[in-house]
XYZ file of C-alpha atoms in Angstrom:
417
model
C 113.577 -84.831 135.460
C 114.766 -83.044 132.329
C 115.756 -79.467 132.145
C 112.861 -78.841 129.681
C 110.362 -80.748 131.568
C 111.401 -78.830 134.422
C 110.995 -75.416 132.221
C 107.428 -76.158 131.578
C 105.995 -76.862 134.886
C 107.738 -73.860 136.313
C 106.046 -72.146 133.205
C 102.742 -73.434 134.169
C 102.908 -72.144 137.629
C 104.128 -68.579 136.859
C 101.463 -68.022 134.663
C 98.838 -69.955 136.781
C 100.413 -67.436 139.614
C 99.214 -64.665 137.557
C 96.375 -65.614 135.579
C 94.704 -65.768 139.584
C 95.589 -62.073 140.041
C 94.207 -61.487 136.386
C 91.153 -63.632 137.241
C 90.621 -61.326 140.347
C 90.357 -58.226 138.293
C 88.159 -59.954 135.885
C 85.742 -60.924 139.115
C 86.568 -57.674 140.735
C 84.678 -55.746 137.700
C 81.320 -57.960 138.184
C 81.170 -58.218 141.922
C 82.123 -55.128 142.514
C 82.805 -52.760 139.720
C 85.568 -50.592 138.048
C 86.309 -48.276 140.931
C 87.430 -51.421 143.003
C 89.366 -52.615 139.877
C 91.089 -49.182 140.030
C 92.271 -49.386 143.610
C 93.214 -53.254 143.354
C 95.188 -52.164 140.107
C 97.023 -49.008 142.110
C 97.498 -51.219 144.865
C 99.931 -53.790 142.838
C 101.639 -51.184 140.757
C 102.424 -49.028 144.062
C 103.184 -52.338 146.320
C 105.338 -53.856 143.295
C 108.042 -50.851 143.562
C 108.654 -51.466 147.047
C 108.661 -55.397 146.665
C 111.435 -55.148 143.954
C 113.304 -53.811 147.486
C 112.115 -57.352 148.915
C 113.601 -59.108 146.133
C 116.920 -57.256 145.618
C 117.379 -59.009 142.270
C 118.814 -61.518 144.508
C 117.513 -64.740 142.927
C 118.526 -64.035 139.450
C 122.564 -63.178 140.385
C 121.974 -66.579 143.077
C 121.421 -68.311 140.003
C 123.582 -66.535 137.589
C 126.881 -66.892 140.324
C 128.205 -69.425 138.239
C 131.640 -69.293 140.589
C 129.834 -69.154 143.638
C 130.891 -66.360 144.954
C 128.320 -66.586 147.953
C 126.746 -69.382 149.805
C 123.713 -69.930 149.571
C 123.096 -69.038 153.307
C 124.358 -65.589 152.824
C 121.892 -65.120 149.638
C 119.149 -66.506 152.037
C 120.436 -63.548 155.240
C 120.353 -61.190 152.509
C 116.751 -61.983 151.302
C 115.707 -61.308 154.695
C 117.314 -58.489 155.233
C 116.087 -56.689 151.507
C 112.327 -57.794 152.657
C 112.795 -55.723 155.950
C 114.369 -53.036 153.712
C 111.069 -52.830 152.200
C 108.745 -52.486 154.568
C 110.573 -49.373 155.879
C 111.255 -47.731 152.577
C 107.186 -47.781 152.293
C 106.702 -46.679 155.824
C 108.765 -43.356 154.869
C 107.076 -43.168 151.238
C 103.699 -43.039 152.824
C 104.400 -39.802 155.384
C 106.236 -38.654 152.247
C 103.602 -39.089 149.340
C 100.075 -37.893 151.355
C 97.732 -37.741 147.931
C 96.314 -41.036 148.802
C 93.207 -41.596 150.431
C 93.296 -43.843 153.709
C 91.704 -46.870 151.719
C 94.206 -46.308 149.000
C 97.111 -46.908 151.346
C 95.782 -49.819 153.264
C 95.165 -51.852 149.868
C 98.917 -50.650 148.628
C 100.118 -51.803 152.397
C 98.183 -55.349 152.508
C 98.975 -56.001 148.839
C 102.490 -55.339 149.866
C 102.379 -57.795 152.415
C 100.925 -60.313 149.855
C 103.628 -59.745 147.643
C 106.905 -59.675 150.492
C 104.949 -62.982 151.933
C 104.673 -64.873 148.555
C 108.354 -64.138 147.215
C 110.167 -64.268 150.885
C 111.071 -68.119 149.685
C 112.263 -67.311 146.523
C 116.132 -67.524 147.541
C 115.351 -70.938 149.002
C 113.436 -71.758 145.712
C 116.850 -70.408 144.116
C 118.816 -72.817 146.046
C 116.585 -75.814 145.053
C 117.188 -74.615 141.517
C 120.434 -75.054 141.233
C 119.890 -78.552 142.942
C 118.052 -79.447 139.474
C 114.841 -78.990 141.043
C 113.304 -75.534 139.482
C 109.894 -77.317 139.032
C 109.429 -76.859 142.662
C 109.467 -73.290 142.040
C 106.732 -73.940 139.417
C 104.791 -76.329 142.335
C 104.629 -73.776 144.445
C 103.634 -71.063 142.438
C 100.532 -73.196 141.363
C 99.892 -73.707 145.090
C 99.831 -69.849 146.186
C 97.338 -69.420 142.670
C 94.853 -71.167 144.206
C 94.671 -70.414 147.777
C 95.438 -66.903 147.651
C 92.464 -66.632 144.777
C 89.871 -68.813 146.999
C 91.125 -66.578 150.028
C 90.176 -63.179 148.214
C 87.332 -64.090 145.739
C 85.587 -65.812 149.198
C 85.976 -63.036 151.033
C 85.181 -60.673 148.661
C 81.905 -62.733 147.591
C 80.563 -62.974 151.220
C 81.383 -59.083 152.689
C 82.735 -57.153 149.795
C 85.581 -55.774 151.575
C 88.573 -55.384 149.284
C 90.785 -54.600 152.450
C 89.749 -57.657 154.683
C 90.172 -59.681 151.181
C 93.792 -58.260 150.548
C 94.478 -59.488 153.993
C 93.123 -62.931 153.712
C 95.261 -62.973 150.400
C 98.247 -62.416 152.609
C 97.497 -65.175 155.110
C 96.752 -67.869 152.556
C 100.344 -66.845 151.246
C 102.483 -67.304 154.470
C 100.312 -70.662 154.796
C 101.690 -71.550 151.436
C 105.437 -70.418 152.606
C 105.260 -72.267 155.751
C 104.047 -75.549 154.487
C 105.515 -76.448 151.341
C 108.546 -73.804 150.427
C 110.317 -74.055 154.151
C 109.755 -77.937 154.373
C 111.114 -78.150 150.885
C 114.234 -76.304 151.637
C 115.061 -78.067 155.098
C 114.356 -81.171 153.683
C 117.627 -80.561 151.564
C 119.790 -79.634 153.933
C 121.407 -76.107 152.448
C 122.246 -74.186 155.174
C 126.023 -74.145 155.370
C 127.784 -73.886 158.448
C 129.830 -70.756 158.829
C 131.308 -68.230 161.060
C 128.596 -65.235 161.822
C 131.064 -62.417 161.142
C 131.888 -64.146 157.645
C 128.282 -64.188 156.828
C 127.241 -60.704 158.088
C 130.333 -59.404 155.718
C 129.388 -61.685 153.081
C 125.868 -60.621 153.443
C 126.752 -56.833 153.168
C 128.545 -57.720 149.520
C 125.542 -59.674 148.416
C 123.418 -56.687 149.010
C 126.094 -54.064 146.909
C 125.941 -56.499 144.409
C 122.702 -56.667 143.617
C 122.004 -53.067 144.357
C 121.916 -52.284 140.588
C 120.008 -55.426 139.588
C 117.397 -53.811 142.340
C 117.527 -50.545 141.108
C 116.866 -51.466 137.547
C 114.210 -53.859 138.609
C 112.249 -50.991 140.485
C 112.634 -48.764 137.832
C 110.155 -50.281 135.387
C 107.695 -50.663 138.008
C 107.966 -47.144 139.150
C 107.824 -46.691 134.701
C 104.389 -48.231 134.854
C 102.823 -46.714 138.185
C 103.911 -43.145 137.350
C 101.292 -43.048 134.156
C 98.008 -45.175 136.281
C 98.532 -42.249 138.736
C 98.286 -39.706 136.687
C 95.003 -41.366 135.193
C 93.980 -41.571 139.030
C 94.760 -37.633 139.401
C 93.329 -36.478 136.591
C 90.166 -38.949 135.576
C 89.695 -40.925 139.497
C 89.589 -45.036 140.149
C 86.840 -45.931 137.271
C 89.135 -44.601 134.574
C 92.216 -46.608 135.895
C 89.529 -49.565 136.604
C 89.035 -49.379 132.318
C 93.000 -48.922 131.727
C 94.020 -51.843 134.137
C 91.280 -54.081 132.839
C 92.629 -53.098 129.063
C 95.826 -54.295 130.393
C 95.307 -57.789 131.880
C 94.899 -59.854 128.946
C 98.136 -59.209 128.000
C 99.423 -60.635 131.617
C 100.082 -64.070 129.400
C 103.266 -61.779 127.407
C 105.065 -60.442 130.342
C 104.024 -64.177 132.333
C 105.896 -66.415 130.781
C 109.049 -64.537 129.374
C 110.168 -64.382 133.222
C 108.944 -67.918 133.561
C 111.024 -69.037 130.244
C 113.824 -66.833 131.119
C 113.995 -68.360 134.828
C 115.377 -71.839 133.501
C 117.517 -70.381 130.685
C 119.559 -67.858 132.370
C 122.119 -70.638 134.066
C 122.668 -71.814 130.469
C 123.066 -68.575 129.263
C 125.597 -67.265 131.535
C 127.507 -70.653 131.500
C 127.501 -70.297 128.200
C 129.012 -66.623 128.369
C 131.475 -67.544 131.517
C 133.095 -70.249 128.766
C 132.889 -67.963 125.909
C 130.550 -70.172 124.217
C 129.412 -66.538 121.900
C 127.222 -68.707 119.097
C 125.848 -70.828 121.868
C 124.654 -67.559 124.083
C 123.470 -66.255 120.428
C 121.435 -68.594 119.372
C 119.566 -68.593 123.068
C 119.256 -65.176 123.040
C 117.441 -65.110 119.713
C 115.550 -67.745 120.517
C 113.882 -65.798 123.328
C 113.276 -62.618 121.301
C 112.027 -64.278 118.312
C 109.686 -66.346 120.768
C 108.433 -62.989 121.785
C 107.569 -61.435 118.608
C 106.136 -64.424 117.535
C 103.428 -64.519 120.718
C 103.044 -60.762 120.673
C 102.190 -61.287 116.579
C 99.842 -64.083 117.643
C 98.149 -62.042 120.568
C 97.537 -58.791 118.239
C 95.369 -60.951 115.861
C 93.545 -62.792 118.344
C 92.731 -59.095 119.322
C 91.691 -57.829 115.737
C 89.596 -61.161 115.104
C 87.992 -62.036 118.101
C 89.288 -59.559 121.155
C 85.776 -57.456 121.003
C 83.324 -60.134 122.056
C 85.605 -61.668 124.513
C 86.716 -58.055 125.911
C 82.406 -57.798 126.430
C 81.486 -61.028 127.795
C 84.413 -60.811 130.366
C 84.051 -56.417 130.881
C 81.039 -55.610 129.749
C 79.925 -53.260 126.939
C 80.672 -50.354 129.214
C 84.384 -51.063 128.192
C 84.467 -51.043 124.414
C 84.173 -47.732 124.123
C 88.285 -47.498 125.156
C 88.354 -51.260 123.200
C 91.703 -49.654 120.923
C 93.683 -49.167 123.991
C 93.817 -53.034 123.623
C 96.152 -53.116 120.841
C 98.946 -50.337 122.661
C 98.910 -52.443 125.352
C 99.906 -55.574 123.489
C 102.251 -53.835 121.979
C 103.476 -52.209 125.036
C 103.800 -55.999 126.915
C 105.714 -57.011 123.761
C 107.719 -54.350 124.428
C 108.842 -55.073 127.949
C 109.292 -58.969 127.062
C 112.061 -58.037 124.879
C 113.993 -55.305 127.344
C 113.297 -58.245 129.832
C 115.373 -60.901 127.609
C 117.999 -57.985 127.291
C 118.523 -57.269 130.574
C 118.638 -60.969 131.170
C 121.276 -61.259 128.960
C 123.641 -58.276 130.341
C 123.190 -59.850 134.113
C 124.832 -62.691 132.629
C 127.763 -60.752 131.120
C 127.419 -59.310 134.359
C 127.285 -55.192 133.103
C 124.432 -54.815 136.012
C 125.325 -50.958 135.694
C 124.015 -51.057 131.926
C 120.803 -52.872 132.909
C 120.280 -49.874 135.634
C 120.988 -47.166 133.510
C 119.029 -48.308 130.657
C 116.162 -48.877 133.202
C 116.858 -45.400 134.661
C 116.549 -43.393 130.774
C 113.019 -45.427 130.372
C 111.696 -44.275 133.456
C 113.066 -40.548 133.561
C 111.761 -40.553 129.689
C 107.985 -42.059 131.290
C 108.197 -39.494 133.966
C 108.813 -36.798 131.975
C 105.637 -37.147 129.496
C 103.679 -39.150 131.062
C 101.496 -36.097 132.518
C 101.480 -34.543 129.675
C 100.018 -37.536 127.150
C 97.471 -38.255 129.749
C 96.313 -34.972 129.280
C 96.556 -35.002 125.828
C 95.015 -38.754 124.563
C 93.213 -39.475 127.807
C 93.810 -42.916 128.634
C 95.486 -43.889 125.711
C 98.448 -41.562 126.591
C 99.689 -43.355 129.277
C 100.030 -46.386 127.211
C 101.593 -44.594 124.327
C 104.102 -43.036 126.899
C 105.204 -46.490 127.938
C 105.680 -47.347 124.338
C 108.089 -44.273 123.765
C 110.113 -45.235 127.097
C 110.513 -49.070 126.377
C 111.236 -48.282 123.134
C 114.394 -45.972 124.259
C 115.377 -49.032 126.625
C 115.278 -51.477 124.347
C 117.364 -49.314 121.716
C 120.157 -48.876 124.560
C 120.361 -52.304 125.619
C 120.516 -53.486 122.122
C 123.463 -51.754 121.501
C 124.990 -52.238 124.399
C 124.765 -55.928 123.716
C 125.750 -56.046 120.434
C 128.823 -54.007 121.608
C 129.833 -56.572 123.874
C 128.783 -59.493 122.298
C 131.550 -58.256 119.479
C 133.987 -57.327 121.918
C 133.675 -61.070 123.306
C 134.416 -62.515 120.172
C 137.253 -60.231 119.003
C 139.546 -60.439 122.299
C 138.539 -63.903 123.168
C 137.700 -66.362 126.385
C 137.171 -64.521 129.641
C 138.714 -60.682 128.527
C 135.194 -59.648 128.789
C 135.393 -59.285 132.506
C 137.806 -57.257 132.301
């Protein structure tokens, strides 16, 4: 199958993977109503900063080790090892953090679960990958859309219980693991045969490797819960239920960038290993422009038609915070392009960059975000994420242009240095 071919389907399942949590949040608003929206909404932006501990960043330097530094064993030991890492790292956060209420933390623990369960294959995914087989990745995505949305919309229809649905959620995940991703993996025949103590070691190294990548993937998550709870603190779980719901159309920006950018990574750090510069250019731009382009598209869809949709799907209830619409497009836009930068310095492999870029957005977020809220309502917390992904973008821009020059001037492979 060709590499583009390939691209798409795992393109379609990303997005299909999302569009069912979107599609929840739609359904959650007309069986149940916006303060359910507002805990299902703090549940995945709490649960997502502990899941980033799950996934270590380990996939993307799997798939980036163009010199294969690590077997593909050890990335697997390692994946286990981060997703245990996780689950404690929340069990301290919650006798830590003691503002939630007991429903609160159940729905952040079982959508935590959902999340550890659905990505604990994703190293094995990784290894089919770079076996020329990335569409199984977009196979199985499709696969988890559509029994972990039966699972909770079922549930949820019959006994409106958003906890016993988050758990069912779970369940049809590990079903999904079990079946296809495991048989998938075994089926090729990966698992290398090595000496324990070399893989424990090895393991150990894997982990301080990707300890940046991790850090600068939690960051942004901790960049977006850090404003939704201070609309929960200050205005309760309807108010969040109206900012979340603002947010989910715009699921589609920040859905298939990673998808895209999944496939195209390999190329691009091949193409920076040989010091290929044009060839790394000309992919990099491609991304970004791609971006700008959808955003563009998405923001007039939203000025010519967004207000009937936003009712038929919300109700009328919403329209009153209907402007928020437009920051949050541009706010997804936003994070697209920081994602296609930090993409791009993984593959020149400056990981500390990536986390200290990720680390001035989020101290930036942190800093105002209490104080917009209070300020523009709503609205502030999306205008606060504008200012701090607008700062990380700026850095990592530089940065890359920096480099990028620097590649060209001293030549093939001094940029490792």
């Amino acid at each position: 199958m060709s590499f583009y071919k390939q691209v798409s389907i795992n393109s379609i399942g990303m997005v299909a993977f999302l569009l069912a949590q979107w599609l929840i949040s739609v359904l959650l608003v007309r069986m149940g109503g916006f303060a359910d929206v507002g805990v299902f909404s703090l549940a995945m932006s709490v649960a997502n900063i502990f899941s980033t501990i799950a996934n270590f960043g380990i996939r993307n330097y799997q798939i980036s080790d163009a010199g294969n530094r690590f077997t593909q064993k050890q990335y697997l030991l390692a994946k286990f090892t981060a997703t245990a890492i996780s689950f404690a790292a929340f069990g301290i956060y919650l006798l830590i953090d003691t503002s939630y209420s007991a429903q609160n933390r159940w729905a952040i623990l079982l959508y935590l679960l959902y999340q550890n369960l659905s990505t604990i294959s994703e190293v094995m995914l990784g290894s089919l990958q770079l076996r020329n087989k990335l569409y199984l990745s977009g196979c199985t995505a499709l696969i988890k859309a559509v029994l972990c949305f039966f699972a909770f919309i079922s549930s949820y229809a019959l006994w409106k219980n958003l906890l016993l649905s988050l758990g069912l959620m779970s369940a049809a995940s590990i079903l999904a693991v079990v079946t296809f991703d495991m048989k998938w993996y075994a089926n090729e025949h990966i698992i290398e045969k090595s000496a324990i103590s070399d893989d424990l070691s090895n393991v150990c190294r894997v982990i301080r490797s990707c300890f940046p990548l991790m850090v600068s993937s939690m960051l942004p998550y901790i960049s977006t819960a850090v404003p939704r709870r201070a609309i929960l603190v200050r205005f309760g779980e309807t108010y969040l239920g109206y900012y979340s719901s603002l947010f989910t159309p715009t699921v589609i920006i920040t859905t298939v960038v990673p998808a895209v950018l999944l496939g195209i990574v390999p190329k691009m750090a091949e193409a920076w290993t040989r010091g290929e510069k044009r060839k790394f250019g000309r992919q990099l731009m491609a991304c970004a422009g791609g971006i700008v382009f959808f955003t563009a598209t998405a923001f007039l869809c939203a000025v010519i038609a967004g207000k009937p949709v936003i009712k038929v799907v919300f109700g009328e209830e919403i329209l009153q915070y209907y402007n928020l619409l437009y920051i949050a497009i541009a706010v997804s836009g936003l994070a697209a392009l920081k994602s296609v930068g930090d993409s791009a310095l993984l593959c020149m492999r400056r990981t500390g960059m990536v986390t200290f870029c990720s680390a001035t957005e989020t101290a930036v977020i942190i800093a105002l975000a209490d104080g917009f809220v209070s300020s523009m309502g709503i609205n502030g917390a999306a205008y606060v994420m504008l200012v701090g992904y607008g700062v990380h973008l700026l850095l990592q821009t530089a940065v890359i242009i920096s480099k990028t020059r620097r590649h060209v001037i001293y030549g093939k492979g001094k940029h490792n240095k």
